[in-house]
PDB file of C-alpha atoms and ligand atoms in Angstrom:
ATOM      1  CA  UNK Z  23       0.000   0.000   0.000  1.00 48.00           C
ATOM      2  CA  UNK Z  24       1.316   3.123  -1.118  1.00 54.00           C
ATOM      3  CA  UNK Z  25       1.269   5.559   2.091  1.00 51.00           C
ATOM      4  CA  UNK Z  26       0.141   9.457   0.715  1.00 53.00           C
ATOM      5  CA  UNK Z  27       0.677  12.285   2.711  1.00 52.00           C
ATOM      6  CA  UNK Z  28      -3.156  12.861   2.754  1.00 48.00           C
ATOM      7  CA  UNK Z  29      -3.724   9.537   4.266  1.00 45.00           C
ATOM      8  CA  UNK Z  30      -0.472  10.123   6.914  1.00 44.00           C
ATOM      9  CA  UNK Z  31      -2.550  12.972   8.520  1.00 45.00           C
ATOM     10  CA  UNK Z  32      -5.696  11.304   8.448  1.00 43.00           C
ATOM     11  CA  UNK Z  33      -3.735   8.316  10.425  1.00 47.00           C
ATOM     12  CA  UNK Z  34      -2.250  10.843  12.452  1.00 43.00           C
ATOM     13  CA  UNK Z  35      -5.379  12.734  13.368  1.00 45.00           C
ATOM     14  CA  UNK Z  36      -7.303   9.379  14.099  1.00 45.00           C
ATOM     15  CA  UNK Z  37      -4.731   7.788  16.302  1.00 44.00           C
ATOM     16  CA  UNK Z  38      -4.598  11.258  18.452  1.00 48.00           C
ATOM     17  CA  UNK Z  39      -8.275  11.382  18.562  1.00 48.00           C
ATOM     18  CA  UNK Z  40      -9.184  14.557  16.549  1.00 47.00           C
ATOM     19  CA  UNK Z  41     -12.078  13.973  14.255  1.00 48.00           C
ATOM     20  CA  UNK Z  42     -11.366  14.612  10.542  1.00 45.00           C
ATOM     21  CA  UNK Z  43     -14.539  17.242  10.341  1.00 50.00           C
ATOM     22  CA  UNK Z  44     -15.880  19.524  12.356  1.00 52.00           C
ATOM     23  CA  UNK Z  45     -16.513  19.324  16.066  1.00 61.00           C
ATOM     24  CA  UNK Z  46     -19.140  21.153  18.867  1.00 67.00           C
ATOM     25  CA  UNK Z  47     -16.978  23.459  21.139  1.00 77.00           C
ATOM     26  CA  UNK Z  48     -18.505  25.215  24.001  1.00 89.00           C
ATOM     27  CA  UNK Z  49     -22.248  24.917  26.199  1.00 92.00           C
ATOM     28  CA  UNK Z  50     -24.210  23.375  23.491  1.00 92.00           C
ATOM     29  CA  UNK Z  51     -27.293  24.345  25.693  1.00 92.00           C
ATOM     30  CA  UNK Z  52     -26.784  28.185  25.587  1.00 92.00           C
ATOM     31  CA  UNK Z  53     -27.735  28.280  21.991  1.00 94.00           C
ATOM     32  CA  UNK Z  54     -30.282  30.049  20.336  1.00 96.00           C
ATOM     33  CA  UNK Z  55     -32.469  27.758  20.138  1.00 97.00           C
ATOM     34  CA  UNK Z  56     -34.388  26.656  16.924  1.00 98.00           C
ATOM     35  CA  UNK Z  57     -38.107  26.643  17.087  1.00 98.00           C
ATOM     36  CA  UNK Z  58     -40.175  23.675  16.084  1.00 98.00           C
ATOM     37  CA  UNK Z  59     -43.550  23.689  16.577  1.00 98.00           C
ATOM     38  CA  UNK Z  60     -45.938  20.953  16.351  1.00 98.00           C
ATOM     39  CA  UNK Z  61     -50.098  20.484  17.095  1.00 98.00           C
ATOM     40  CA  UNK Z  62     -51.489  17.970  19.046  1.00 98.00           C
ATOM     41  CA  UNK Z  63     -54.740  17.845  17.404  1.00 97.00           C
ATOM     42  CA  UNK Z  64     -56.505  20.540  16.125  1.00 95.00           C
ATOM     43  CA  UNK Z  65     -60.033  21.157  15.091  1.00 93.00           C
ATOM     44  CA  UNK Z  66     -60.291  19.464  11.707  1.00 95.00           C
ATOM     45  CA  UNK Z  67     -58.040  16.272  12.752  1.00 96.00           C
ATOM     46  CA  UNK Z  68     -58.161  16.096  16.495  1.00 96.00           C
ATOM     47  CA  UNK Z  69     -56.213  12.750  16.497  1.00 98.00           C
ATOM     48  CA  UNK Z  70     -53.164  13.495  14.678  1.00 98.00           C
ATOM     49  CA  UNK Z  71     -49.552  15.338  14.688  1.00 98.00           C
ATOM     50  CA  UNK Z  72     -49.361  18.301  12.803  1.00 98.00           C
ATOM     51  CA  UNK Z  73     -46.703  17.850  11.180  1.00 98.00           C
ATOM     52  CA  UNK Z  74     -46.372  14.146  11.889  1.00 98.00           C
ATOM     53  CA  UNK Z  75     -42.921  13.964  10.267  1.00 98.00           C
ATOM     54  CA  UNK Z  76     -40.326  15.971  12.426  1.00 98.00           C
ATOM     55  CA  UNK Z  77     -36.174  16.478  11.535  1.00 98.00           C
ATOM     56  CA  UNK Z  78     -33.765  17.557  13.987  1.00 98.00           C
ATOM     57  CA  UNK Z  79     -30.066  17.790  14.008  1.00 98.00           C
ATOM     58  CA  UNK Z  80     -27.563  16.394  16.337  1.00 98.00           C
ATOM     59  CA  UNK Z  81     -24.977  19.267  18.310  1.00 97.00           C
ATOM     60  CA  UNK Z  82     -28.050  21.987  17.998  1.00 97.00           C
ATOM     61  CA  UNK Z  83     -30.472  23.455  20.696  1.00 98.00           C
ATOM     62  CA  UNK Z  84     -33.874  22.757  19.662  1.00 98.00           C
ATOM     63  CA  UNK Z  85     -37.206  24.472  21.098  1.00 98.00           C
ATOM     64  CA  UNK Z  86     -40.115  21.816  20.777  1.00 98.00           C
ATOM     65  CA  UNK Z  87     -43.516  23.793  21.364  1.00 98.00           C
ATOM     66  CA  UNK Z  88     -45.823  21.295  21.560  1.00 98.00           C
ATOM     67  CA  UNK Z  89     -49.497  23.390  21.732  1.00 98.00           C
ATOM     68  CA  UNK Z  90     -52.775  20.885  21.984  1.00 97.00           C
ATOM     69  CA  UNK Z  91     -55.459  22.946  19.570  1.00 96.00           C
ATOM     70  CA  UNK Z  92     -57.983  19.945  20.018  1.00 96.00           C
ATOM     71  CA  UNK Z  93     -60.290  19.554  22.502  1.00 96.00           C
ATOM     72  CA  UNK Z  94     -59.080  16.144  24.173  1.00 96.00           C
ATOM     73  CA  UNK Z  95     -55.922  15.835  25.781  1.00 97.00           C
ATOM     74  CA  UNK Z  96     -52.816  14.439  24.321  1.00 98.00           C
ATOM     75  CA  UNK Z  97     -49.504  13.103  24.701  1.00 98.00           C
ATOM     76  CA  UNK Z  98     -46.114  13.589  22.438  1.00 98.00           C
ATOM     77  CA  UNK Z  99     -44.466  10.474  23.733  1.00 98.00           C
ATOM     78  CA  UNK Z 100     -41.207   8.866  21.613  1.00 98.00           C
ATOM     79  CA  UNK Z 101     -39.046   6.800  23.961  1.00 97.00           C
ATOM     80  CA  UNK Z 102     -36.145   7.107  21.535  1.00 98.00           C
ATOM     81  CA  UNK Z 103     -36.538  10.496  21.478  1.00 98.00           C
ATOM     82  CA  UNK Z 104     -36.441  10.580  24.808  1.00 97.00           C
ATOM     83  CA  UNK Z 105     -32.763   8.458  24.739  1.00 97.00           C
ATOM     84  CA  UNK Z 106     -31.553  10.565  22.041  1.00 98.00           C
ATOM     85  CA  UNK Z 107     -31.321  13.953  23.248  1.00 98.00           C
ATOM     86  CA  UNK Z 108     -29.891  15.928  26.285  1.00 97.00           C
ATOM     87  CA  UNK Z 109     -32.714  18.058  28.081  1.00 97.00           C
ATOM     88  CA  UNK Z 110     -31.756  21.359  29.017  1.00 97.00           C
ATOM     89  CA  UNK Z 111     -35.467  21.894  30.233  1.00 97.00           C
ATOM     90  CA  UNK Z 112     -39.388  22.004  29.323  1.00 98.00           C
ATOM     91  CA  UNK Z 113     -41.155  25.022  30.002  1.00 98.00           C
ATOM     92  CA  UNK Z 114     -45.297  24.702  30.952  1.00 98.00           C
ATOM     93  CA  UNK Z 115     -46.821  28.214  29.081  1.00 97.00           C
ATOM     94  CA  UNK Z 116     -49.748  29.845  30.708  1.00 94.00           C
ATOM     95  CA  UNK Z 117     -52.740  31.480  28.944  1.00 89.00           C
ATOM     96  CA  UNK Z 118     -51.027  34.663  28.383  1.00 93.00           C
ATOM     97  CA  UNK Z 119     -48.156  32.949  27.202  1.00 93.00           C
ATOM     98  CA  UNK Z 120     -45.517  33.368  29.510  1.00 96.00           C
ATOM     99  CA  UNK Z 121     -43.939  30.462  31.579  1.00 97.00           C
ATOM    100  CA  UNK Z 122     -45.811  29.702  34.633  1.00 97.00           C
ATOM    101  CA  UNK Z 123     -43.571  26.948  35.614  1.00 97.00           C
ATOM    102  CA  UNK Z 124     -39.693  25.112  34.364  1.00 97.00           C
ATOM    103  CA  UNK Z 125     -39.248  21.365  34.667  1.00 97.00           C
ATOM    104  CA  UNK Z 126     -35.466  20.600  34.771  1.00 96.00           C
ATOM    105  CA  UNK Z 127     -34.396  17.076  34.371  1.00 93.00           C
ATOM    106  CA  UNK Z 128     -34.872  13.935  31.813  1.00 93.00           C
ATOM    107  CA  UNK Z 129     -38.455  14.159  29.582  1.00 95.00           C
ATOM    108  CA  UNK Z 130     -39.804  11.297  28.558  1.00 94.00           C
ATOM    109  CA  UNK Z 131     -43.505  12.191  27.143  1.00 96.00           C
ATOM    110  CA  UNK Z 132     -45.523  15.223  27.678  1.00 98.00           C
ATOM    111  CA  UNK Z 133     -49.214  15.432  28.020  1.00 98.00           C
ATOM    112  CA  UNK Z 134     -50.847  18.754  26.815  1.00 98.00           C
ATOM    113  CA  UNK Z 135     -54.353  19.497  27.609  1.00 97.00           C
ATOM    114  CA  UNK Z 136     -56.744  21.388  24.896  1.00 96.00           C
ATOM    115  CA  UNK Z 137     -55.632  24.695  24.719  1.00 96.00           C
ATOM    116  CA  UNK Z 138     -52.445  24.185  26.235  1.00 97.00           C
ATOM    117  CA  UNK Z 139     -48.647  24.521  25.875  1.00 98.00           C
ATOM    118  CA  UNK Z 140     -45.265  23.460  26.468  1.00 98.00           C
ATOM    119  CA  UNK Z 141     -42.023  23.762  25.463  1.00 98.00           C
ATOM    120  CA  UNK Z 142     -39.165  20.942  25.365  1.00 98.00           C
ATOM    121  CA  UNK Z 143     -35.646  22.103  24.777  1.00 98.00           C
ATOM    122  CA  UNK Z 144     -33.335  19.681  23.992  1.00 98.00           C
ATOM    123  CA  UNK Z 145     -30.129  19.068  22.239  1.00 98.00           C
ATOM    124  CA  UNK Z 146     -29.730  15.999  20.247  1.00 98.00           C
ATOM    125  CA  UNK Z 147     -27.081  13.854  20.744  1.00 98.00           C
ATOM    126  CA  UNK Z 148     -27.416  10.767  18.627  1.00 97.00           C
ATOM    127  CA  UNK Z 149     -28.751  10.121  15.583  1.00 98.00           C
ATOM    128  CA  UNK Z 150     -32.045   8.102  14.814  1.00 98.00           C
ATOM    129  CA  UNK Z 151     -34.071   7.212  12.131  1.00 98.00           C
ATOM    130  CA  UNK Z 152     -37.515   6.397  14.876  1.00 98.00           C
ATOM    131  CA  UNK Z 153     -41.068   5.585  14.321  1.00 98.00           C
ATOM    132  CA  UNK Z 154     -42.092   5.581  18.049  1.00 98.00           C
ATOM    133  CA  UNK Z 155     -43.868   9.046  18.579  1.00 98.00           C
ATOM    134  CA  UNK Z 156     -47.147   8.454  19.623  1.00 98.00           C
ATOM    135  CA  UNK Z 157     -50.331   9.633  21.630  1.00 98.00           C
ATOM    136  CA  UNK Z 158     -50.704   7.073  24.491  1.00 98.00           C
ATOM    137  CA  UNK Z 159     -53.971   7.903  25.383  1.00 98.00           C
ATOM    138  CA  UNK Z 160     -55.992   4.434  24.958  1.00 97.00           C
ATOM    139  CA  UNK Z 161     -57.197   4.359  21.202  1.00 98.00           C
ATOM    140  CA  UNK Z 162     -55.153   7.638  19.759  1.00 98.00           C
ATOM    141  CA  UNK Z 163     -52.601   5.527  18.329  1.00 98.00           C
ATOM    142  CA  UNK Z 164     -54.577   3.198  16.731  1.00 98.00           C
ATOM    143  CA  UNK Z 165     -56.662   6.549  15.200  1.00 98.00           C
ATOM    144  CA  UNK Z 166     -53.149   7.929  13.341  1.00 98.00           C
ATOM    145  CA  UNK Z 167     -52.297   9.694  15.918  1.00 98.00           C
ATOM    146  CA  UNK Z 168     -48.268   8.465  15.200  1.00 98.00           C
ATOM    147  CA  UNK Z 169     -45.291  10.011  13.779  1.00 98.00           C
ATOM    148  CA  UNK Z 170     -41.869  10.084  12.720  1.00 98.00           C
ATOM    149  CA  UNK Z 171     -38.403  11.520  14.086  1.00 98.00           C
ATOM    150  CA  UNK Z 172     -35.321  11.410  11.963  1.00 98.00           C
ATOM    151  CA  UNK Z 173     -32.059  13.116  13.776  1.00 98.00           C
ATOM    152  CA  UNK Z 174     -29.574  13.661  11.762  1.00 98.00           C
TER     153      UNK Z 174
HETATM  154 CU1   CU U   5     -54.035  11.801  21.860  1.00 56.05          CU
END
């Protein structure tokens, strides 16, 4: 095997444990966050994610407001979700819309009742290609109520 000097620094770098590309420096949780934000229901389809196919990236603060526009309550459960990402916090929104209370600590579903909101930041870690994100209320799932997470 002829020995380049391309692949002598790639040797190099791997056996002193830099990554060839690009790597996270820093609090990863004091980001801006990005906003995503998702319905749990609302009046025209009451059992379903809106959207119901959801993309996050891995290294990147991410604001998850989940807001319940039905008039049943739901949950946003996805276990691997849940494994995937470090949780900086969830916030519970009031009527007026300002934080009434701050959950610190690992999320693993979130129920929402009609009209109401919360927030899940998060930075993911991993990534996933999951089909687990689901209402757990007893029938929801089997109604649609499902959805997809792809972390890239
Ligand atoms: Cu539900």
């Amino acid at each position: 095997m002829k020995i380049t000097p391309v692949f002598l620094i790639l040797a190099l770098s791997f056996c002193l444990g830099f990554p060839a590309s690009a790597s996270a420096t820093g609090d990863l949780t004091k980001q801006d966050p990005i906003e995503v934000k998702v319905l749990l229901g609302d009046s025209k389809n009451p059992l379903r994610f809106i959207p119901a196919q959801l993309s996050f990236e891995t290294g990147k603060l991410y604001k998850l407001v989940l807001h319940n526009a039905s008039s049943t309550k739901h949950y946003f459960s996805s276990a691997g979700l849940a494994r995937a990402v470090f949780t900086r916090k969830a916030q519970v929104l009031g009527a007026d819309g300002k934080t009434i209370a701050e959950i610190k600590g690992m999320v693993r579903e979130i129920e929402v009742y009609p009209g109401g909101t919360t927030e899940w930041w998060f930075v993911p870690l991993q990534t996933a290609e999951l089909h687990d994100l689901k209402c757990t209320i007893k029938g929801h799932t089997e109604a649609g109520m499902v959805g997809s997470i792809t972390i890239r």
